[in-house]
Amino acid sequence: MTIESSPSLFDIAPSLAVEGDDRTPLLPVRHPNQDLFICDVLDAIPKDDMASMEHPVFSLSTKPDNRMRRYEHNGNIIEIIPSGKGLATIHDKDILIYCISQLVAKMNHGEQPGRTLRLQAYDMLVATNRQTSGAGYRLLTDALTRLRGTTVRTNIQTGGIEETRIFGLIEEARITRKTFDGRMLDLEITLSDWVYRSVISKNVLTLHRDYFRLRKPFERRMYELARKHCGMKDEWKIGLELLQKKCGSNSPLRVFRSLVKKVCAHDTSHAHFPDYAITMADDIILFRNRLSLKTKVDVIAPMKDAPYIDPETMHDAKTVAPGYDIYALHDEWVSWWHDMGKPELKSPAGAFIGFCKKRHERNPIR
């Protein structure tokens, strides 16, 4: 991988992100009743596209990052070119994740959505655990500007098609309604064809809602990689140098190693990292599935006389019914299905997620 131009704060001294910081690793839940406010699609589950989870498209810097980056791995080439506002950051990516989540939810309801989404800015801020103050809206405007301005040149496939493409992460953003003091209310976002094709092809994965609570950009990137490569497996290992490459960092290896060690130490103390526990030994980072999903899925998959529920749907169900034993809910759902006379289900996955969501709404576990 080649990284051009001046290094960012993340590359100069990533240890600054953790030293002297006594805060808990997770941000507070700013909107505990967010389900009441997500109006576009009530049961939208956070989804991310696999191409940007696999490759370092977004900057991890908390300061303006004006580097031009080139990344090569296993025949995939990607160049990220900043605008005058700098590269799009991994926090800016929250907007894309929200848009992808809305598209997938609409598809799950039988719709065929286009690339342009009409959204309420407040809903987006709430769903991604952002502040809804005036500063929150200004930051949202800046994020949209960086997403539109960052240029990507790549040969990475989306939707089974490989071609060299040059595009912005979003094609256009338009604020259609403002308040009297200038805050945006409604906006339209047109996704790039590259991102849209990933969604339509369902090359997406579910994210844990605590992804939006991770304070450190580097931890968000680590979670994306773990979610992409470990998924529902018991564990996944990656070497330190390859992790550094996939994160898009150009810091000295010893500095990067120190940062990873501190993230692992924080997770050991707080168990805050979503879905996976992280440890490191001999420059090998190990991600272990906290719920040992593989063993339980092996029990569920071969069940006779029951609709098949795939591992990704199990993850979605865990998202809509936090605190519940999803496998116990699955057993209850199968029993209910039998009691109802085994009706034909147009979408077993949607029916099971709806069952779990209603159970959580009736009796939420805090």
mmCIF file of C-alpha atoms in Angstrom:
data_model
loop_
_atom_site.group_PDB
_atom_site.id
_atom_site.type_symbol
_atom_site.label_atom_id
_atom_site.label_comp_id
_atom_site.label_asym_id
_atom_site.label_seq_id
_atom_site.Cartn_x
_atom_site.Cartn_y
_atom_site.Cartn_z
ATOM 1 C CA MET A 1 0.000 0.000 0.000
ATOM 2 C CA THR A 2 1.228 3.491 -0.797
ATOM 3 C CA ILE A 3 0.013 6.557 1.042
ATOM 4 C CA GLU A 4 0.864 9.969 -0.358
ATOM 5 C CA SER A 5 0.912 13.470 1.076
ATOM 6 C CA SER A 6 1.300 14.402 4.738
ATOM 7 C CA PRO A 7 0.289 11.998 7.524
ATOM 8 C CA SER A 8 -2.765 12.606 9.662
ATOM 9 C CA LEU A 9 -2.891 12.879 13.439
ATOM 10 C CA PHE A 10 -3.840 9.204 13.543
ATOM 11 C CA ASP A 11 -0.612 8.288 11.738
ATOM 12 C CA ILE A 12 1.643 10.630 13.689
ATOM 13 C CA ALA A 13 0.587 9.657 17.196
ATOM 14 C CA PRO A 14 -2.297 7.221 17.396
ATOM 15 C CA SER A 15 -1.543 6.642 21.077
ATOM 16 C CA LEU A 16 -2.939 10.119 21.742
ATOM 17 C CA ALA A 17 -6.349 8.619 21.105
ATOM 18 C CA VAL A 18 -6.170 6.552 24.286
ATOM 19 C CA GLU A 19 -3.554 8.020 26.621
ATOM 20 C CA GLY A 20 -4.935 10.197 29.368
ATOM 21 C CA ASP A 21 -8.507 9.274 28.455
ATOM 22 C CA ASP A 22 -10.400 7.938 31.468
ATOM 23 C CA ARG A 23 -13.774 7.892 29.760
ATOM 24 C CA THR A 24 -15.624 4.676 29.130
ATOM 25 C CA PRO A 25 -14.858 3.259 25.662
ATOM 26 C CA LEU A 26 -18.485 3.645 24.534
ATOM 27 C CA LEU A 27 -20.334 6.894 24.005
ATOM 28 C CA PRO A 28 -23.561 7.247 25.997
ATOM 29 C CA VAL A 29 -26.842 6.287 24.354
ATOM 30 C CA ARG A 30 -27.944 9.797 23.435
ATOM 31 C CA HIS A 31 -31.445 8.794 22.340
ATOM 32 C CA PRO A 32 -32.655 5.836 24.442
ATOM 33 C CA ASN A 33 -36.137 5.979 22.909
ATOM 34 C CA GLN A 34 -34.901 6.174 19.321
ATOM 35 C CA ASP A 35 -37.373 3.556 18.066
ATOM 36 C CA LEU A 36 -40.095 6.161 18.598
ATOM 37 C CA PHE A 37 -38.425 8.591 16.216
ATOM 38 C CA ILE A 38 -37.240 6.560 13.219
ATOM 39 C CA CYS A 39 -40.096 7.392 10.894
ATOM 40 C CA ASP A 40 -38.938 6.347 7.408
ATOM 41 C CA VAL A 41 -38.748 2.603 8.075
ATOM 42 C CA LEU A 42 -39.594 1.635 11.630
ATOM 43 C CA ASP A 43 -37.608 -1.588 11.782
ATOM 44 C CA ALA A 44 -34.489 -0.560 9.841
ATOM 45 C CA ILE A 45 -31.467 -2.530 11.078
ATOM 46 C CA PRO A 46 -27.955 -1.049 10.672
ATOM 47 C CA LYS A 47 -26.383 -2.446 7.493
ATOM 48 C CA ASP A 48 -23.017 -1.814 5.840
ATOM 49 C CA ASP A 49 -21.731 -2.662 2.369
ATOM 50 C CA MET A 50 -19.066 -5.365 2.281
ATOM 51 C CA ALA A 51 -16.764 -3.612 -0.204
ATOM 52 C CA SER A 52 -16.064 -0.644 2.084
ATOM 53 C CA MET A 53 -15.896 -2.956 5.117
ATOM 54 C CA GLU A 54 -13.127 -4.924 3.418
ATOM 55 C CA HIS A 55 -11.033 -2.025 2.067
ATOM 56 C CA PRO A 56 -9.814 1.219 3.737
ATOM 57 C CA VAL A 57 -11.993 3.752 1.946
ATOM 58 C CA PHE A 58 -12.547 6.125 4.895
ATOM 59 C CA SER A 59 -10.056 8.188 6.862
ATOM 60 C CA LEU A 60 -9.580 7.401 10.556
ATOM 61 C CA SER A 61 -8.293 10.883 11.316
ATOM 62 C CA THR A 62 -10.173 13.274 13.584
ATOM 63 C CA LYS A 63 -8.532 16.241 11.806
ATOM 64 C CA PRO A 64 -8.852 17.243 8.140
ATOM 65 C CA ASP A 65 -7.061 14.536 6.154
ATOM 66 C CA ASN A 66 -5.780 15.710 2.777
ATOM 67 C CA ARG A 67 -3.771 12.625 1.862
ATOM 68 C CA MET A 68 -4.213 10.838 -1.430
ATOM 69 C CA ARG A 69 -4.135 7.111 -0.726
ATOM 70 C CA ARG A 70 -3.522 4.047 -2.877
ATOM 71 C CA TYR A 71 -4.278 0.543 -1.614
ATOM 72 C CA GLU A 72 -3.514 -2.758 -3.344
ATOM 73 C CA HIS A 73 -4.376 -6.228 -2.060
ATOM 74 C CA ASN A 74 -5.044 -9.518 -3.869
ATOM 75 C CA GLY A 75 -5.550 -7.799 -7.206
ATOM 76 C CA ASN A 76 -7.847 -5.107 -5.807
ATOM 77 C CA ILE A 77 -6.708 -1.531 -6.367
ATOM 78 C CA ILE A 78 -8.322 1.469 -4.777
ATOM 79 C CA GLU A 79 -7.271 5.113 -4.819
ATOM 80 C CA ILE A 80 -8.968 7.658 -2.579
ATOM 81 C CA ILE A 81 -8.569 11.305 -3.569
ATOM 82 C CA PRO A 82 -9.643 14.073 -1.155
ATOM 83 C CA SER A 83 -11.489 17.257 -1.966
ATOM 84 C CA GLY A 84 -10.609 20.633 -0.501
ATOM 85 C CA LYS A 85 -12.563 19.602 2.615
ATOM 86 C CA GLY A 86 -10.418 16.476 3.037
ATOM 87 C CA LEU A 87 -11.201 12.784 2.864
ATOM 88 C CA ALA A 88 -14.505 11.393 4.048
ATOM 89 C CA THR A 89 -14.047 9.993 7.554
ATOM 90 C CA ILE A 90 -15.354 6.829 9.145
ATOM 91 C CA HIS A 91 -17.754 8.996 11.166
ATOM 92 C CA ASP A 92 -19.053 10.467 7.888
ATOM 93 C CA LYS A 93 -19.762 6.880 6.878
ATOM 94 C CA ASP A 94 -22.630 6.852 9.403
ATOM 95 C CA ILE A 95 -24.682 8.611 6.730
ATOM 96 C CA LEU A 96 -24.021 5.876 4.192
ATOM 97 C CA ILE A 97 -24.797 3.177 6.749
ATOM 98 C CA TYR A 98 -28.113 4.869 7.528
ATOM 99 C CA CYS A 99 -28.983 5.136 3.834
ATOM 100 C CA ILE A 100 -28.021 1.507 3.182
ATOM 101 C CA SER A 101 -30.111 0.410 6.167
ATOM 102 C CA GLN A 102 -33.136 2.263 4.825
ATOM 103 C CA LEU A 103 -32.752 0.721 1.369
ATOM 104 C CA VAL A 104 -32.434 -2.814 2.753
ATOM 105 C CA ALA A 105 -35.475 -2.310 4.992
ATOM 106 C CA LYS A 106 -37.520 -1.091 2.024
ATOM 107 C CA MET A 107 -36.401 -4.113 -0.008
ATOM 108 C CA ASN A 108 -37.420 -6.392 2.855
ATOM 109 C CA HIS A 109 -40.880 -4.830 2.622
ATOM 110 C CA GLY A 110 -41.116 -5.738 -1.065
ATOM 111 C CA GLU A 111 -40.191 -2.335 -2.489
ATOM 112 C CA GLN A 112 -37.687 -1.657 -5.269
ATOM 113 C CA PRO A 113 -36.030 1.555 -4.048
ATOM 114 C CA GLY A 114 -34.032 3.851 -6.296
ATOM 115 C CA ARG A 115 -30.689 5.506 -5.600
ATOM 116 C CA THR A 116 -32.248 8.693 -4.220
ATOM 117 C CA LEU A 117 -33.532 8.643 -0.648
ATOM 118 C CA ARG A 118 -35.725 11.308 0.925
ATOM 119 C CA LEU A 119 -34.848 11.501 4.594
ATOM 120 C CA GLN A 120 -35.438 13.519 7.727
ATOM 121 C CA ALA A 121 -32.162 14.828 9.105
ATOM 122 C CA TYR A 122 -33.333 14.405 12.704
ATOM 123 C CA ASP A 123 -34.071 10.714 12.188
ATOM 124 C CA MET A 124 -30.595 10.175 10.777
ATOM 125 C CA LEU A 125 -28.924 11.903 13.720
ATOM 126 C CA VAL A 126 -30.942 9.904 16.236
ATOM 127 C CA ALA A 127 -30.417 6.547 14.531
ATOM 128 C CA THR A 128 -26.637 7.037 14.424
ATOM 129 C CA ASN A 129 -26.415 8.277 18.040
ATOM 130 C CA ARG A 130 -25.360 11.790 17.035
ATOM 131 C CA GLN A 131 -26.168 15.052 18.755
ATOM 132 C CA THR A 132 -29.281 16.868 17.569
ATOM 133 C CA SER A 133 -28.000 20.312 18.543
ATOM 134 C CA GLY A 134 -27.168 23.010 16.041
ATOM 135 C CA ALA A 135 -23.585 21.729 15.996
ATOM 136 C CA GLY A 136 -24.890 18.272 15.121
ATOM 137 C CA TYR A 137 -26.631 19.621 12.018
ATOM 138 C CA ARG A 138 -23.526 21.601 10.978
ATOM 139 C CA LEU A 139 -21.380 18.488 11.319
ATOM 140 C CA LEU A 140 -23.901 16.587 9.224
ATOM 141 C CA THR A 141 -23.617 19.199 6.463
ATOM 142 C CA ASP A 142 -19.809 18.960 6.549
ATOM 143 C CA ALA A 143 -20.010 15.169 6.388
ATOM 144 C CA LEU A 144 -22.248 15.301 3.310
ATOM 145 C CA THR A 145 -19.773 17.684 1.677
ATOM 146 C CA ARG A 146 -16.833 15.320 2.279
ATOM 147 C CA LEU A 147 -18.810 12.304 1.058
ATOM 148 C CA ARG A 148 -19.671 14.159 -2.149
ATOM 149 C CA GLY A 149 -16.149 15.516 -2.627
ATOM 150 C CA THR A 150 -14.069 12.395 -1.945
ATOM 151 C CA THR A 151 -13.246 10.623 -5.208
ATOM 152 C CA VAL A 152 -12.674 6.873 -5.436
ATOM 153 C CA ARG A 153 -10.937 5.141 -8.347
ATOM 154 C CA THR A 154 -11.117 1.360 -8.130
ATOM 155 C CA ASN A 155 -11.488 -1.988 -9.868
ATOM 156 C CA ILE A 156 -13.262 -3.632 -6.898
ATOM 157 C CA GLN A 157 -16.344 -5.606 -7.840
ATOM 158 C CA THR A 158 -19.798 -4.701 -6.593
ATOM 159 C CA GLY A 159 -22.757 -6.784 -7.614
ATOM 160 C CA GLY A 160 -20.503 -9.280 -9.413
ATOM 161 C CA ILE A 161 -19.198 -6.720 -11.937
ATOM 162 C CA GLU A 162 -15.537 -5.662 -12.126
ATOM 163 C CA GLU A 163 -14.597 -2.490 -13.941
ATOM 164 C CA THR A 164 -12.442 0.535 -13.308
ATOM 165 C CA ARG A 165 -14.688 3.231 -11.924
ATOM 166 C CA ILE A 166 -14.219 6.811 -10.761
ATOM 167 C CA PHE A 167 -16.965 8.166 -8.519
ATOM 168 C CA GLY A 168 -17.893 10.028 -5.357
ATOM 169 C CA LEU A 169 -19.269 8.160 -2.359
ATOM 170 C CA ILE A 170 -22.561 9.954 -2.865
ATOM 171 C CA GLU A 171 -23.630 11.514 -6.132
ATOM 172 C CA GLU A 172 -25.621 14.390 -4.686
ATOM 173 C CA ALA A 173 -27.105 15.748 -1.479
ATOM 174 C CA ARG A 174 -29.886 18.316 -1.460
ATOM 175 C CA ILE A 175 -31.441 20.027 1.542
ATOM 176 C CA THR A 176 -35.101 20.447 0.660
ATOM 177 C CA ARG A 177 -36.430 22.115 3.800
ATOM 178 C CA LYS A 178 -34.914 24.191 6.609
ATOM 179 C CA THR A 179 -36.086 25.695 9.865
ATOM 180 C CA PHE A 180 -36.241 29.452 10.378
ATOM 181 C CA ASP A 181 -32.768 29.358 11.977
ATOM 182 C CA GLY A 182 -31.212 27.454 9.073
ATOM 183 C CA ARG A 183 -31.181 23.871 10.374
ATOM 184 C CA MET A 184 -31.959 21.240 7.784
ATOM 185 C CA LEU A 185 -35.178 19.292 8.185
ATOM 186 C CA ASP A 186 -35.584 17.216 5.038
ATOM 187 C CA LEU A 187 -32.902 16.216 2.578
ATOM 188 C CA GLU A 188 -32.367 14.025 -0.445
ATOM 189 C CA ILE A 189 -29.267 11.875 -0.887
ATOM 190 C CA THR A 190 -28.420 10.158 -4.162
ATOM 191 C CA LEU A 191 -26.005 7.271 -3.635
ATOM 192 C CA SER A 192 -23.263 6.446 -6.092
ATOM 193 C CA ASP A 193 -24.066 3.572 -8.424
ATOM 194 C CA TRP A 194 -21.165 1.630 -6.836
ATOM 195 C CA VAL A 195 -22.741 1.742 -3.373
ATOM 196 C CA TYR A 196 -26.281 1.259 -4.692
ATOM 197 C CA ARG A 197 -25.275 -1.832 -6.639
ATOM 198 C CA SER A 198 -23.829 -3.377 -3.473
ATOM 199 C CA VAL A 199 -27.132 -2.869 -1.696
ATOM 200 C CA ILE A 200 -29.342 -4.170 -4.499
ATOM 201 C CA SER A 201 -27.097 -7.244 -4.767
ATOM 202 C CA LYS A 202 -27.428 -7.649 -0.979
ATOM 203 C CA ASN A 203 -23.666 -7.507 -0.464
ATOM 204 C CA VAL A 204 -24.343 -6.066 2.985
ATOM 205 C CA LEU A 205 -23.905 -7.160 6.584
ATOM 206 C CA THR A 206 -25.672 -6.241 9.809
ATOM 207 C CA LEU A 207 -23.856 -4.015 12.303
ATOM 208 C CA HIS A 208 -24.331 -4.074 16.053
ATOM 209 C CA ARG A 209 -26.049 -0.851 17.165
ATOM 210 C CA ASP A 210 -23.163 -0.160 19.557
ATOM 211 C CA TYR A 211 -21.009 0.465 16.484
ATOM 212 C CA PHE A 212 -22.327 4.037 16.624
ATOM 213 C CA ARG A 213 -21.202 4.299 20.262
ATOM 214 C CA LEU A 214 -17.552 3.429 19.658
ATOM 215 C CA ARG A 215 -15.551 6.548 20.455
ATOM 216 C CA LYS A 216 -12.388 5.774 18.507
ATOM 217 C CA PRO A 217 -12.368 5.691 14.691
ATOM 218 C CA PHE A 218 -9.775 2.904 14.809
ATOM 219 C CA GLU A 219 -12.121 0.684 16.838
ATOM 220 C CA ARG A 220 -14.894 1.240 14.311
ATOM 221 C CA ARG A 221 -12.544 0.111 11.562
ATOM 222 C CA MET A 222 -11.476 -2.953 13.553
ATOM 223 C CA TYR A 223 -15.124 -3.878 14.105
ATOM 224 C CA GLU A 224 -15.897 -3.571 10.391
ATOM 225 C CA LEU A 225 -13.065 -5.965 9.568
ATOM 226 C CA ALA A 226 -14.088 -8.436 12.258
ATOM 227 C CA ARG A 227 -17.716 -8.343 11.161
ATOM 228 C CA LYS A 228 -16.689 -8.912 7.532
ATOM 229 C CA HIS A 229 -14.170 -11.717 8.143
ATOM 230 C CA CYS A 230 -15.263 -13.371 11.384
ATOM 231 C CA GLY A 231 -18.995 -12.984 10.924
ATOM 232 C CA MET A 232 -20.744 -15.834 12.736
ATOM 233 C CA LYS A 233 -17.626 -18.000 13.036
ATOM 234 C CA ASP A 234 -16.113 -18.750 16.424
ATOM 235 C CA GLU A 235 -12.970 -16.738 15.747
ATOM 236 C CA TRP A 236 -10.819 -14.935 13.206
ATOM 237 C CA LYS A 237 -7.107 -14.122 13.272
ATOM 238 C CA ILE A 238 -5.159 -11.464 11.407
ATOM 239 C CA GLY A 239 -1.509 -10.454 11.518
ATOM 240 C CA LEU A 240 -0.554 -7.006 12.744
ATOM 241 C CA GLU A 241 0.950 -5.833 9.446
ATOM 242 C CA LEU A 242 -2.084 -6.909 7.418
ATOM 243 C CA LEU A 243 -4.417 -5.254 9.937
ATOM 244 C CA GLN A 244 -2.414 -2.054 9.601
ATOM 245 C CA LYS A 245 -2.699 -2.241 5.824
ATOM 246 C CA LYS A 246 -6.457 -2.851 5.928
ATOM 247 C CA CYS A 247 -6.908 0.063 8.331
ATOM 248 C CA GLY A 248 -5.091 2.411 5.959
ATOM 249 C CA SER A 249 -2.528 3.505 8.547
ATOM 250 C CA ASN A 250 0.990 4.634 7.596
ATOM 251 C CA SER A 251 2.276 4.937 11.164
ATOM 252 C CA PRO A 252 5.418 3.024 12.241
ATOM 253 C CA LEU A 253 4.593 -0.590 13.075
ATOM 254 C CA ARG A 254 5.729 -0.188 16.693
ATOM 255 C CA VAL A 255 3.308 2.724 17.177
ATOM 256 C CA PHE A 256 0.474 0.823 15.526
ATOM 257 C CA ARG A 257 1.243 -2.207 17.717
ATOM 258 C CA SER A 258 0.955 -0.019 20.830
ATOM 259 C CA LEU A 259 -2.451 1.247 19.726
ATOM 260 C CA VAL A 260 -3.767 -2.268 19.111
ATOM 261 C CA LYS A 261 -2.505 -3.411 22.514
ATOM 262 C CA LYS A 262 -4.377 -0.579 24.213
ATOM 263 C CA VAL A 263 -7.596 -1.400 22.388
ATOM 264 C CA CYS A 264 -7.235 -5.032 23.503
ATOM 265 C CA ALA A 265 -6.550 -3.918 27.077
ATOM 266 C CA HIS A 266 -9.654 -1.710 27.067
ATOM 267 C CA ASP A 267 -11.767 -4.582 25.779
ATOM 268 C CA THR A 268 -10.391 -6.885 28.463
ATOM 269 C CA SER A 269 -11.395 -4.322 31.101
ATOM 270 C CA HIS A 270 -14.746 -3.211 29.687
ATOM 271 C CA ALA A 271 -15.869 -5.919 27.212
ATOM 272 C CA HIS A 272 -17.137 -3.005 25.146
ATOM 273 C CA PHE A 273 -16.252 -4.165 21.653
ATOM 274 C CA PRO A 274 -19.459 -5.216 19.845
ATOM 275 C CA ASP A 275 -19.938 -8.917 19.039
ATOM 276 C CA TYR A 276 -16.283 -9.913 19.457
ATOM 277 C CA ALA A 277 -13.638 -10.101 22.189
ATOM 278 C CA ILE A 278 -10.162 -8.973 21.081
ATOM 279 C CA THR A 279 -6.761 -10.217 22.221
ATOM 280 C CA MET A 280 -3.260 -10.030 20.743
ATOM 281 C CA ALA A 281 -0.218 -12.303 21.109
ATOM 282 C CA ASP A 282 2.960 -12.375 18.997
ATOM 283 C CA ASP A 283 1.554 -9.761 16.597
ATOM 284 C CA ILE A 284 -1.511 -11.900 15.866
ATOM 285 C CA ILE A 285 -4.870 -10.308 16.687
ATOM 286 C CA LEU A 286 -7.621 -12.750 17.627
ATOM 287 C CA PHE A 287 -11.303 -11.865 17.408
ATOM 288 C CA ARG A 288 -13.567 -14.327 19.262
ATOM 289 C CA ASN A 289 -17.330 -14.376 18.831
ATOM 290 C CA ARG A 290 -18.767 -13.505 22.221
ATOM 291 C CA LEU A 291 -21.813 -15.739 21.844
ATOM 292 C CA SER A 292 -20.062 -18.702 20.204
ATOM 293 C CA LEU A 293 -22.676 -18.472 17.451
ATOM 294 C CA LYS A 294 -21.210 -21.237 15.345
ATOM 295 C CA THR A 295 -22.126 -23.989 17.799
ATOM 296 C CA LYS A 296 -25.670 -22.706 18.238
ATOM 297 C CA VAL A 297 -26.254 -22.142 14.540
ATOM 298 C CA ASP A 298 -25.171 -25.725 13.885
ATOM 299 C CA VAL A 299 -28.019 -26.802 16.161
ATOM 300 C CA ILE A 300 -30.572 -24.529 14.496
ATOM 301 C CA ALA A 301 -29.759 -25.089 10.825
ATOM 302 C CA PRO A 302 -30.622 -28.808 10.591
ATOM 303 C CA MET A 303 -33.873 -28.604 12.584
ATOM 304 C CA LYS A 304 -36.529 -30.679 10.867
ATOM 305 C CA ASP A 305 -39.941 -29.336 9.968
ATOM 306 C CA ALA A 306 -39.045 -25.695 10.610
ATOM 307 C CA PRO A 307 -38.431 -22.702 8.324
ATOM 308 C CA TYR A 308 -34.715 -22.160 7.730
ATOM 309 C CA ILE A 309 -33.247 -19.109 9.440
ATOM 310 C CA ASP A 310 -29.764 -18.168 8.249
ATOM 311 C CA PRO A 311 -26.995 -16.873 10.560
ATOM 312 C CA GLU A 312 -27.286 -13.298 9.275
ATOM 313 C CA THR A 313 -30.973 -13.237 10.219
ATOM 314 C CA MET A 314 -30.047 -14.503 13.683
ATOM 315 C CA HIS A 315 -27.753 -11.506 13.988
ATOM 316 C CA ASP A 316 -30.552 -9.197 12.857
ATOM 317 C CA ALA A 317 -32.868 -10.739 15.453
ATOM 318 C CA LYS A 318 -30.289 -10.144 18.167
ATOM 319 C CA THR A 319 -30.210 -6.494 17.087
ATOM 320 C CA VAL A 320 -33.984 -5.959 17.350
ATOM 321 C CA ALA A 321 -34.310 -7.878 20.646
ATOM 322 C CA PRO A 322 -31.261 -6.861 22.704
ATOM 323 C CA GLY A 323 -30.853 -8.753 25.966
ATOM 324 C CA TYR A 324 -32.885 -11.756 24.849
ATOM 325 C CA ASP A 325 -31.612 -15.284 24.242
ATOM 326 C CA ILE A 326 -32.244 -15.335 20.491
ATOM 327 C CA TYR A 327 -32.065 -19.105 20.346
ATOM 328 C CA ALA A 328 -34.778 -19.456 22.979
ATOM 329 C CA LEU A 329 -36.891 -16.986 20.968
ATOM 330 C CA HIS A 330 -36.263 -19.092 17.880
ATOM 331 C CA ASP A 331 -37.596 -22.186 19.658
ATOM 332 C CA GLU A 332 -40.696 -20.232 20.739
ATOM 333 C CA TRP A 333 -41.235 -18.966 17.207
ATOM 334 C CA VAL A 334 -40.999 -22.459 15.730
ATOM 335 C CA SER A 335 -43.509 -23.694 18.333
ATOM 336 C CA TRP A 336 -45.832 -20.822 17.450
ATOM 337 C CA TRP A 337 -45.490 -21.680 13.752
ATOM 338 C CA HIS A 338 -46.484 -25.274 14.495
ATOM 339 C CA ASP A 339 -49.438 -24.159 16.653
ATOM 340 C CA MET A 340 -50.673 -21.948 13.798
ATOM 341 C CA GLY A 341 -50.795 -24.955 11.483
ATOM 342 C CA LYS A 342 -47.449 -24.385 9.750
ATOM 343 C CA PRO A 343 -48.627 -21.571 7.481
ATOM 344 C CA GLU A 344 -46.608 -20.812 4.365
ATOM 345 C CA LEU A 345 -44.316 -17.872 5.055
ATOM 346 C CA LYS A 346 -43.473 -15.494 2.244
ATOM 347 C CA SER A 347 -40.368 -14.416 4.177
ATOM 348 C CA PRO A 348 -39.414 -16.662 7.133
ATOM 349 C CA ALA A 349 -36.574 -14.291 8.003
ATOM 350 C CA GLY A 350 -38.911 -11.277 8.111
ATOM 351 C CA ALA A 351 -41.483 -13.205 10.146
ATOM 352 C CA PHE A 352 -38.901 -14.270 12.716
ATOM 353 C CA ILE A 353 -37.424 -10.768 13.038
ATOM 354 C CA GLY A 354 -40.940 -9.350 13.476
ATOM 355 C CA PHE A 355 -41.645 -11.922 16.202
ATOM 356 C CA CYS A 356 -38.475 -10.943 18.083
ATOM 357 C CA LYS A 357 -39.116 -7.227 17.658
ATOM 358 C CA LYS A 358 -42.655 -7.476 19.050
ATOM 359 C CA ARG A 359 -41.437 -9.509 22.023
ATOM 360 C CA HIS A 360 -38.858 -6.835 22.819
ATOM 361 C CA GLU A 361 -41.434 -4.043 22.431
ATOM 362 C CA ARG A 362 -43.818 -5.774 24.846
ATOM 363 C CA ASN A 363 -41.138 -6.557 27.409
ATOM 364 C CA PRO A 364 -37.825 -4.764 26.826
ATOM 365 C CA ILE A 365 -34.811 -6.079 28.753
ATOM 366 C CA ARG A 366 -32.582 -3.294 30.048
#
